[in-house]
XYZ file of C-alpha atoms in Angstrom:
693
model
C 131.339 115.131 14.517
C 132.179 117.551 11.694
C 128.913 118.573 10.031
C 128.512 117.982 6.328
C 128.449 121.658 5.355
C 131.918 122.198 6.828
C 133.205 118.954 5.343
C 131.952 119.912 1.893
C 133.753 123.265 2.032
C 136.954 121.739 3.397
C 137.230 118.903 0.865
C 136.451 120.832 -2.324
C 138.928 120.758 -5.213
C 139.945 124.329 -5.987
C 139.410 124.240 -9.750
C 135.985 122.589 -9.389
C 134.558 124.928 -6.751
C 131.690 126.143 -8.903
C 130.516 122.631 -9.741
C 129.808 121.254 -6.275
C 126.261 121.127 -4.952
C 125.385 124.501 -3.418
C 124.459 122.960 -0.085
C 124.399 126.267 1.761
C 122.017 127.896 -0.731
C 119.710 124.883 -0.751
C 119.461 124.955 3.054
C 118.523 128.633 2.928
C 115.911 127.923 0.281
C 114.588 125.091 2.414
C 114.105 127.481 5.352
C 112.229 129.869 3.079
C 110.006 127.051 1.819
C 109.204 126.031 5.393
C 108.175 129.597 6.281
C 106.154 129.805 3.055
C 104.380 126.562 3.900
C 103.686 127.648 7.498
C 102.143 130.840 6.158
C 99.650 128.775 4.165
C 101.540 128.623 0.889
C 100.840 125.921 -1.651
C 102.995 122.809 -1.232
C 102.760 121.949 -4.921
C 104.568 125.163 -5.856
C 107.297 124.426 -3.315
C 107.786 120.924 -4.721
C 107.994 122.304 -8.248
C 110.611 124.943 -7.380
C 112.661 122.577 -5.224
C 112.636 119.923 -7.975
C 113.844 122.493 -10.518
C 116.642 123.603 -8.199
C 117.749 119.998 -7.681
C 117.677 119.381 -11.439
C 119.916 122.402 -12.038
C 122.371 121.340 -9.334
C 122.564 117.787 -10.701
C 123.027 119.042 -14.269
C 125.942 121.211 -13.145
C 127.576 118.218 -11.414
C 127.014 115.855 -14.344
C 128.392 118.233 -16.973
C 131.711 118.492 -15.118
C 131.693 114.733 -14.563
C 131.273 114.052 -18.283
C 133.925 116.606 -19.175
C 136.459 115.078 -16.778
C 135.637 111.532 -17.914
C 136.365 112.633 -21.492
C 139.696 114.190 -20.473
C 140.731 111.043 -18.604
C 139.733 108.871 -21.567
C 141.782 111.080 -23.925
C 144.838 110.826 -21.657
C 144.508 107.031 -21.506
C 144.200 106.927 -25.302
C 147.394 109.000 -25.734
C 149.238 106.759 -23.267
C 148.070 103.705 -25.210
C 149.828 105.041 -28.300
C 153.070 105.392 -26.331
C 152.627 101.869 -24.986
C 152.288 100.482 -28.537
C 155.588 102.134 -29.477
C 157.262 100.630 -26.411
C 156.064 97.182 -27.450
C 158.100 97.510 -30.651
C 161.120 99.154 -28.990
C 161.227 98.165 -25.281
C 162.925 100.652 -22.959
C 162.899 100.056 -19.204
C 163.197 103.736 -18.238
C 160.393 104.762 -20.594
C 158.300 101.856 -19.311
C 158.668 103.222 -15.777
C 157.682 106.727 -16.962
C 154.625 105.250 -18.682
C 153.594 103.497 -15.480
C 153.870 106.757 -13.551
C 151.785 108.521 -16.217
C 149.057 105.900 -15.841
C 149.205 106.296 -12.058
C 148.810 110.063 -12.434
C 145.612 109.396 -14.394
C 144.557 107.051 -11.597
C 145.014 109.702 -8.907
C 142.983 112.167 -10.959
C 140.284 109.515 -11.277
C 140.254 109.114 -7.478
C 139.809 112.872 -7.183
C 136.826 112.654 -9.559
C 135.323 109.752 -7.613
C 135.555 111.793 -4.403
C 133.833 114.655 -6.211
C 130.935 112.374 -7.189
C 130.753 110.836 -3.711
C 130.636 114.214 -1.974
C 127.886 115.523 -4.252
C 125.853 112.309 -3.999
C 126.036 112.574 -0.211
C 124.946 116.217 -0.371
C 121.933 115.295 -2.508
C 120.904 112.536 -0.104
C 121.218 114.820 2.891
C 119.288 117.743 1.445
C 116.489 115.381 0.362
C 116.445 113.901 3.841
C 116.183 117.386 5.367
C 113.305 118.258 3.032
C 111.377 115.123 4.033
C 111.960 115.825 7.709
C 111.005 119.510 7.578
C 107.821 118.992 5.564
C 106.773 115.581 6.816
C 106.363 114.700 3.152
C 108.235 111.806 1.528
C 109.505 113.749 -1.470
C 112.729 111.718 -1.869
C 111.080 108.609 -3.235
C 109.127 110.543 -5.871
C 112.135 112.596 -6.970
C 114.638 109.731 -7.177
C 112.195 107.351 -8.882
C 111.006 109.866 -11.474
C 114.544 111.060 -12.329
C 116.397 107.761 -12.152
C 113.937 105.922 -14.407
C 113.770 108.645 -17.057
C 115.498 107.787 -20.395
C 117.501 111.051 -20.205
C 118.386 110.581 -16.559
C 121.207 112.701 -15.219
C 120.724 111.329 -11.719
C 121.974 107.942 -12.922
C 125.319 109.588 -13.690
C 125.658 110.652 -10.051
C 124.353 107.623 -8.191
C 125.289 104.881 -10.682
C 128.508 106.596 -11.923
C 127.733 105.591 -15.507
C 130.883 105.775 -17.664
C 133.384 105.871 -14.798
C 133.456 102.063 -14.817
C 134.838 102.097 -18.360
C 137.638 104.465 -17.336
C 138.444 102.301 -14.298
C 138.520 99.201 -16.514
C 140.812 100.751 -19.113
C 143.202 102.075 -16.492
C 143.265 98.770 -14.580
C 143.910 96.742 -17.722
C 146.792 98.912 -18.888
C 148.466 99.009 -15.494
C 148.057 95.240 -15.207
C 149.673 94.792 -18.615
C 152.646 96.894 -17.591
C 153.007 95.317 -14.128
C 153.175 91.742 -15.416
C 155.317 92.520 -18.461
C 157.977 89.869 -17.938
C 158.240 87.854 -21.127
C 154.484 87.765 -21.908
C 151.388 89.893 -21.564
C 148.409 88.812 -19.411
C 145.048 90.511 -19.635
C 142.723 91.096 -16.683
C 139.917 89.978 -19.013
C 141.649 86.680 -19.841
C 142.449 85.935 -16.191
C 139.949 87.736 -13.918
C 141.454 86.086 -10.830
C 144.668 88.126 -11.216
C 144.982 90.637 -8.404
C 146.588 93.874 -9.588
C 149.237 94.836 -7.053
C 149.349 98.578 -7.568
C 148.592 101.187 -4.874
C 146.578 103.440 -7.176
C 144.318 100.532 -8.240
C 143.698 99.675 -4.582
C 142.724 103.274 -3.882
C 140.472 103.408 -6.949
C 138.703 100.205 -5.919
C 138.267 101.543 -2.394
C 136.766 104.770 -3.745
C 134.406 102.885 -6.063
C 133.308 100.597 -3.196
C 132.638 103.599 -0.984
C 130.585 105.219 -3.731
C 128.424 102.219 -4.573
C 128.720 99.916 -1.514
C 127.366 96.961 -3.526
C 124.765 95.738 -6.033
C 120.996 96.033 -5.655
C 120.746 92.358 -4.677
C 123.233 92.706 -1.832
C 121.520 95.871 -0.624
C 118.201 94.037 -0.635
C 119.638 91.153 1.388
C 121.339 93.552 3.794
C 118.046 95.307 4.478
C 116.466 91.876 4.828
C 118.886 91.333 7.737
C 117.949 94.772 9.129
C 121.612 95.781 9.345
C 121.446 99.471 8.499
C 124.123 101.193 6.430
C 125.324 104.626 7.458
C 125.097 107.578 5.101
C 128.718 108.588 5.221
C 131.827 107.341 6.997
C 134.987 109.323 7.491
C 138.427 107.984 6.695
C 139.200 107.800 10.408
C 136.086 105.724 11.052
C 137.020 103.465 8.151
C 140.418 102.989 9.756
C 138.827 102.047 13.076
C 136.593 99.564 11.275
C 139.629 97.989 9.614
C 141.251 97.585 13.025
C 138.129 95.882 14.392
C 137.584 93.663 11.375
C 138.719 90.052 11.525
C 137.527 87.777 8.729
C 137.639 84.562 10.764
C 135.535 86.179 13.504
C 132.971 87.236 10.892
C 132.968 83.690 9.501
C 132.351 82.331 13.013
C 129.342 84.638 13.404
C 127.926 83.468 10.083
C 128.571 79.841 11.076
C 126.703 80.470 14.337
C 123.747 81.812 12.344
C 123.784 78.813 10.003
C 124.026 76.208 12.780
C 121.283 77.858 14.816
C 118.879 77.780 11.877
C 119.769 74.128 11.205
C 119.160 73.461 14.915
C 115.747 75.144 14.724
C 114.396 73.217 11.734
C 116.181 69.848 11.909
C 113.575 68.518 14.367
C 110.480 69.672 12.431
C 110.011 66.496 10.299
C 110.255 64.196 13.346
C 108.840 66.281 16.221
C 105.405 64.624 16.005
C 106.969 61.131 16.054
C 109.076 62.104 19.063
C 105.959 63.328 20.904
C 104.127 60.066 20.151
C 107.090 57.957 21.312
C 106.982 59.731 24.679
C 103.270 59.156 25.104
C 102.026 62.602 24.070
C 99.731 63.610 21.225
C 101.242 64.302 17.804
C 100.125 67.942 18.017
C 102.429 68.458 21.018
C 105.056 68.924 18.307
C 103.918 72.569 18.369
C 105.099 72.945 21.962
C 108.322 71.042 21.219
C 109.190 73.279 18.286
C 107.896 76.474 19.908
C 109.671 76.052 23.263
C 112.894 77.134 21.578
C 111.190 80.337 20.429
C 109.805 80.968 23.942
C 113.317 81.061 25.370
C 114.522 83.176 22.445
C 112.117 85.963 23.477
C 114.263 86.472 26.581
C 117.662 85.513 25.175
C 117.430 88.139 22.421
C 117.298 90.909 25.033
C 120.235 89.798 27.177
C 122.368 88.907 24.151
C 121.681 92.343 22.666
C 122.738 93.988 25.941
C 125.755 91.676 26.339
C 127.027 92.574 22.872
C 127.575 96.150 24.119
C 130.540 94.804 26.096
C 131.715 91.663 24.335
C 131.118 89.410 21.351
C 133.306 86.450 22.307
C 131.742 85.651 25.693
C 128.126 85.684 24.414
C 129.098 83.321 21.580
C 130.817 80.978 24.053
C 127.731 81.015 26.297
C 125.476 80.439 23.271
C 127.496 77.402 22.162
C 127.442 75.865 25.653
C 123.675 76.340 25.978
C 123.070 74.737 22.580
C 125.480 71.904 23.380
C 123.640 71.129 26.632
C 120.196 71.632 25.097
C 120.749 69.229 22.212
C 122.230 66.627 24.541
C 119.115 66.728 26.736
C 116.895 66.623 23.652
C 118.604 63.417 22.507
C 118.620 61.817 25.987
C 114.881 62.428 26.530
C 114.045 59.350 24.431
C 115.939 56.895 26.648
C 114.810 58.721 29.791
C 111.214 58.594 28.464
C 110.643 62.166 29.644
C 108.817 64.848 27.719
C 109.977 67.311 30.400
C 113.668 66.638 29.660
C 112.937 67.118 25.946
C 111.289 70.499 26.538
C 114.061 71.642 28.885
C 116.554 70.773 26.165
C 114.696 72.881 23.618
C 114.419 75.777 26.090
C 118.185 75.682 26.613
C 118.646 75.772 22.836
C 116.461 78.898 22.706
C 118.526 80.500 25.461
C 121.535 80.051 23.169
C 120.084 82.154 20.341
C 122.887 84.630 19.569
C 121.405 86.120 16.381
C 121.375 89.551 18.063
C 125.148 89.207 18.585
C 125.669 88.085 14.982
C 123.748 91.121 13.649
C 125.527 93.480 16.034
C 128.980 92.175 15.082
C 128.312 92.821 11.385
C 126.900 96.275 12.109
C 129.740 97.368 14.440
C 132.881 95.517 13.360
C 132.701 95.006 9.596
C 134.036 97.888 7.434
C 131.468 99.817 5.437
C 132.838 98.618 2.094
C 132.121 94.956 2.970
C 129.230 95.381 5.407
C 126.491 94.880 2.841
C 128.166 91.697 1.593
C 128.409 90.466 5.181
C 124.734 91.331 5.694
C 123.860 89.342 2.590
C 125.951 86.498 3.996
C 123.907 86.638 7.205
C 120.636 86.244 5.282
C 122.126 83.546 3.047
C 123.431 81.583 6.054
C 119.968 81.745 7.634
C 118.270 80.580 4.439
C 120.770 77.782 3.878
C 120.382 76.598 7.474
C 116.605 76.627 7.112
C 116.873 74.381 4.036
C 119.619 72.104 5.383
C 117.868 71.341 8.693
C 114.957 69.321 7.271
C 117.182 67.863 4.521
C 119.620 66.477 7.090
C 116.729 65.085 9.145
C 115.571 63.170 6.074
C 118.969 61.426 5.893
C 118.933 60.231 9.504
C 116.673 57.233 8.888
C 118.384 54.596 11.034
C 117.991 52.855 14.387
C 120.741 51.418 16.592
C 122.042 51.511 20.171
C 125.472 52.205 21.657
C 126.015 51.661 25.400
C 122.282 51.834 26.012
C 121.817 55.101 24.112
C 119.305 55.031 21.255
C 120.212 56.538 17.907
C 117.174 56.818 15.633
C 115.426 59.393 13.452
C 114.087 61.262 16.494
C 117.263 61.362 18.631
C 119.920 61.674 15.904
C 119.092 65.355 15.197
C 119.980 66.083 18.829
C 123.178 64.029 18.811
C 124.285 65.462 15.455
C 123.768 69.057 16.616
C 125.590 68.274 19.891
C 128.625 67.206 17.868
C 128.309 70.223 15.570
C 128.220 72.693 18.477
C 131.161 70.938 20.186
C 133.274 71.372 17.040
C 132.079 74.968 16.688
C 132.955 75.722 20.325
C 136.505 74.482 19.809
C 136.834 76.502 16.567
C 135.438 79.582 18.312
C 137.849 79.265 21.240
C 140.983 79.104 19.111
C 140.036 81.444 16.244
C 137.783 84.283 17.434
C 139.390 87.669 18.051
C 137.555 90.031 20.385
C 137.429 93.501 18.770
C 138.034 96.668 20.755
C 134.811 98.352 21.775
C 133.924 101.996 21.213
C 134.750 103.046 24.761
C 138.326 101.888 24.194
C 138.603 103.736 20.898
C 136.934 107.062 21.489
C 140.261 108.834 21.852
C 141.358 107.528 18.465
C 138.355 108.913 16.647
C 138.603 112.216 18.513
C 142.220 112.626 17.525
C 141.416 111.710 13.966
C 138.586 114.219 13.692
C 140.655 116.999 15.191
C 143.397 116.596 12.623
C 143.851 119.065 9.782
C 142.553 118.163 6.315
C 145.113 116.827 3.907
C 146.347 119.165 1.182
C 145.859 116.459 -1.460
C 142.109 116.946 -1.229
C 142.474 120.404 -2.738
C 141.265 122.696 0.036
C 139.614 125.893 -1.017
C 138.918 128.004 2.055
C 138.537 131.721 1.196
C 140.866 133.961 3.191
C 138.613 137.017 3.290
C 134.906 136.777 4.138
C 132.673 139.716 4.818
C 131.162 140.141 8.278
C 127.627 139.413 6.981
C 128.805 136.315 5.194
C 130.562 135.155 8.370
C 127.423 135.681 10.391
C 125.254 133.870 7.830
C 127.739 131.034 7.622
C 127.922 130.792 11.407
C 124.123 130.584 11.626
C 124.003 127.969 8.890
C 126.707 125.912 10.555
C 124.944 126.116 13.923
C 121.709 124.994 12.269
C 123.564 122.220 10.469
C 125.170 121.133 13.730
C 121.748 120.934 15.376
C 120.251 119.013 12.467
C 123.190 116.639 12.237
C 122.925 116.038 15.971
C 119.207 115.383 15.759
C 119.599 113.104 12.733
C 122.661 111.095 13.645
C 123.861 111.701 17.192
C 120.798 111.102 19.329
C 121.260 108.618 22.109
C 119.770 105.160 21.539
C 116.704 103.901 23.385
C 117.645 102.625 26.837
C 114.547 100.574 27.697
C 111.615 98.765 26.155
C 109.365 101.667 27.193
C 111.555 104.315 25.532
C 111.853 102.160 22.416
C 108.072 101.742 22.288
C 107.585 105.519 22.488
C 109.688 105.847 19.332
C 107.349 103.581 17.365
C 105.324 105.630 14.898
C 102.132 104.184 13.359
C 104.137 103.216 10.270
C 106.679 101.291 12.348
C 103.934 99.558 14.338
C 102.211 98.465 11.138
C 105.476 97.076 9.731
C 106.093 95.135 12.964
C 102.520 93.834 12.752
C 103.146 92.679 9.177
C 106.343 90.973 10.317
C 104.379 89.217 13.077
C 101.778 88.098 10.534
C 104.231 86.661 8.003
C 106.249 84.839 10.671
C 103.035 83.421 12.136
C 101.881 82.163 8.723
C 105.283 80.629 7.942
C 105.568 78.955 11.352
C 102.084 77.431 11.058
C 102.996 76.084 7.622
C 106.362 74.642 8.646
C 105.641 73.364 12.155
C 102.389 71.543 11.375
C 103.626 70.096 8.076
C 104.609 66.733 9.573
C 101.252 66.366 11.364
C 99.082 67.547 8.453
C 100.851 65.451 5.819
C 100.670 62.370 8.037
C 96.933 62.815 8.697
C 95.860 63.602 5.135
C 98.524 62.015 2.915
C 100.339 59.479 5.136
C 103.725 60.953 4.196
C 106.921 59.486 5.632
C 109.547 61.507 7.464
C 111.704 61.533 4.310
C 108.856 62.992 2.248
C 108.253 65.764 4.804
C 111.995 66.505 4.946
C 112.262 66.813 1.157
C 109.190 69.053 1.026
C 110.546 71.413 3.724
C 114.035 71.445 2.204
C 112.642 72.484 -1.195
C 110.633 75.234 0.483
C 113.780 76.499 2.204
C 115.799 76.432 -1.011
C 113.396 78.922 -2.612
C 114.562 81.701 -0.274
C 117.738 82.813 -2.058
C 116.403 82.593 -5.662
C 113.304 84.550 -4.655
C 115.413 87.222 -2.959
C 117.689 87.369 -6.014
C 114.753 88.031 -8.340
C 113.172 90.578 -5.998
C 116.426 92.364 -5.164
C 117.772 92.474 -8.720
C 114.640 93.072 -10.774
C 111.323 93.599 -9.011
C 112.536 96.377 -6.695
C 113.791 98.269 -9.751
C 110.340 98.084 -11.371
C 108.007 98.831 -8.452
C 108.023 100.785 -5.211
C 108.610 98.807 -2.018
C 105.166 99.711 -0.706
C 103.573 98.339 -3.878
C 105.489 95.073 -3.518
C 104.539 95.000 0.173
C 100.813 95.270 -0.475
C 100.874 92.826 -3.396
C 102.798 90.278 -1.287
C 100.305 90.566 1.564
C 97.420 89.931 -0.832
C 99.194 86.885 -2.310
C 99.857 85.551 1.213
C 96.129 85.951 1.843
C 95.368 84.012 -1.357
C 97.751 81.233 -0.284
C 96.133 80.987 3.156
C 92.603 80.864 1.710
C 93.660 78.233 -0.819
C 95.104 76.114 2.030
C 91.751 75.606 3.775
C 90.117 72.198 3.587
C 86.601 72.906 2.350
C 85.660 69.444 1.042
C 85.940 65.936 2.441
C 88.888 65.205 0.140
C 92.121 67.169 0.512
C 94.653 66.628 -2.265
C 98.444 66.796 -2.300
C 98.488 69.299 -5.236
C 96.239 71.692 -3.284
C 98.392 71.485 -0.155
C 101.743 71.756 -1.921
C 100.719 74.581 -4.274
C 99.075 76.609 -1.495
C 102.139 76.055 0.716
C 104.473 77.354 -1.989
C 102.250 80.365 -2.663
C 102.136 81.226 1.050
C 105.824 80.593 1.748
C 107.297 82.337 -1.311
C 105.044 85.392 -0.985
C 105.869 85.570 2.736
C 109.575 85.519 1.860
C 109.087 88.381 -0.591
C 107.033 90.199 2.021
C 109.741 89.765 4.671
C 112.382 91.384 2.473
C 110.393 94.500 1.573
C 108.915 94.685 5.088
C 112.331 94.892 6.745
C 113.550 97.248 4.025
C 110.682 99.643 4.775
C 111.105 99.152 8.516
C 114.753 100.235 8.306
C 113.612 103.455 6.608
C 110.599 104.449 8.701
C 112.007 103.723 12.145
C 113.793 106.352 14.225
C 117.577 106.599 13.966
C 117.628 106.086 17.744
C 116.488 102.520 17.069
C 119.497 101.832 14.852
C 121.882 101.524 17.815
C 122.024 100.309 21.375
C 120.456 97.337 23.124
C 116.833 98.072 22.238
C 117.372 98.485 18.502
C 115.205 97.836 15.456
C 116.779 94.440 14.899
C 115.817 93.379 18.423
C 112.257 94.656 17.998
C 111.766 92.762 14.744
C 113.336 89.644 16.260
C 110.990 89.844 19.248
C 107.962 90.343 16.991
C 108.928 87.359 14.856
C 109.747 85.174 17.859
C 106.440 85.980 19.568
C 104.661 85.071 16.333
C 106.408 81.687 16.309
C 105.490 81.087 19.960
C 101.826 81.898 19.347
C 101.748 79.803 16.156
C 103.293 76.742 17.805
C 100.939 77.101 20.767
C 98.001 77.308 18.360
C 99.007 73.988 16.778
C 99.027 72.236 20.147
C 95.704 73.771 21.221
C 94.128 72.820 17.896
C 94.857 69.186 18.679
C 92.187 69.248 21.407
C 89.526 69.843 18.725
C 90.500 66.697 16.853
C 93.292 66.045 14.382
C 90.847 66.152 11.487
C 90.159 69.852 12.182
C 93.729 70.937 12.933
C 94.400 72.454 9.507
C 91.406 74.808 9.365
C 91.674 75.801 13.040
C 95.328 76.819 12.706
C 94.730 78.647 9.419
C 91.873 80.775 10.779
C 94.102 83.068 12.945
C 96.494 83.432 9.990
C 93.585 84.584 7.839
C 92.352 87.135 10.382
C 95.821 88.557 11.120
C 96.556 88.817 7.390
C 93.317 90.724 6.767
C 94.145 93.071 9.664
C 97.665 93.728 8.334
C 96.344 94.502 4.834
C 93.864 96.980 6.326
C 96.646 98.603 8.374
C 98.843 98.829 5.267
C 96.112 100.735 3.413
C 95.824 103.057 6.434
C 99.570 103.942 6.413
C 100.237 103.452 2.674
C 101.040 107.112 1.946
C 103.688 107.206 4.701
C 105.679 104.288 3.248
C 108.581 105.192 0.955
């Protein structure tokens, strides 16, 4: 891999050489600061000097950016005058010249976008190096204090303020000229019009690379724990495009949706199913949780399998779920609780969420990866809401050829049909992407190629011997740091992955366990609790759970678009934990009468705050975990999945065990562990609070 220092020098535009971030100087200063700190120097002075240096570098970048934006705007304004003249006296040859003039502005805009992108990457990397060298999370303080200031210059770099107006003006004028055949159409009048012009495609690609997506999509992507890379080369983008197949991505998202429907469609009727087979109503905990038990093991082998293939694991997953749901439905007529549990275990063995995450991370191009990640979270949330809602519609009872179709068996039969259709769709539509081992020669060839002259290379021909030596040392150091940051081998076992868990990571996994435990207790025991205390019907339980599930996306939209811009993630994390604690405490039955308003309001407080907590928890987890846990079989996504799955297993087991103490006590007994775990996680958060950024 070409280190960033070399790439920065190679890709500089000649006439803008003095306006790029002085990455080499900042690395030297960073070494001096480290030595100063090791000698007992004051950290506050270092932070002050480093902040001032960053401010000066950003100001230099922004001043050129504003100057070039003004020049581009002036050129577009002059071209607009020529266009107005052509409207009165049309001339085909002059029209063509005008189009080429607009395209020339477009190519200069692309050059400016690359300038901003390169400098933004340099700022991120030097901040990352500072945090790593000092063990002090300076990045969060610096970015927050500068970005939120009314005179922010950092916003110009990271939010490219003003460039959007230039892009819009250029796009509109080119669109007007391209469709000039009898009438004029505006991109503002018809937003669905796709502008077929190469320069517009390149501009859009550059803008996407610079921004990736909106805050909401970034929040959802982190919620899925699908980590974005800092920088991707053109060659790597090309490889991604070759791997990418939209229908295959859609099949992965459909798998996620169907699996979540499959998980929650039985919740409203699991207690009735247990009673019909001669078991206690609280055995619903085992019925629901048996799927999670199998998922503990399936997550590992699916994660490992996805290193070699995506198609075969998805086929296996569909077959397991097809068989599992069939057995679940047949258990009623066979009058066997064992067959029912085996069916649910097979469904858990078909959990391919690790494959779905891995496909998005490995095979979706960077420019659309965050949208795909948001789609993954949205599919999960929609499936969670649709499962109980569908169960509420299956209120019927009839027989066909001796097979019973009622509210307890129809979820199994319906999901059997759904997975059969999905299996057929998967077989005819999925395209297996080439894996890295088959493509390594492509990337090597691409990286060894010479830089293109269009990027404006500026490599000095004569360098003094001392400068060469200094540069060689800096490049060697950069190579070592880049290798340590980005090229370390992934964890190869559970033990090696565990050794990479810092206290901060362990606390975040503990919080994830806590919130999943609290949510599972709430959802899985809802049918039992509401029947005991309120005598709710299956339809009432289904509506209640569906409404809970539908809160997921609106809550994430508010948090991702607004709240995360107002508060630090660690502040939202702690506040969410405290609100979860309030919801749990409010859920306890402390008097002889237990009302519907108390149960419903406490459930919404617990569930919504847990959803908020999950988003910021996974966002922080993606930042504090080692880069070695971002790849391979034993990755951060697998660890969080295992923590959440174990929480569900323990919660569902707790519900069943609580039944032995009497149904009247089930609510308080199941809430007590939630309360204790929540208190422990809040204490642990306070202990690691200063390490969370």
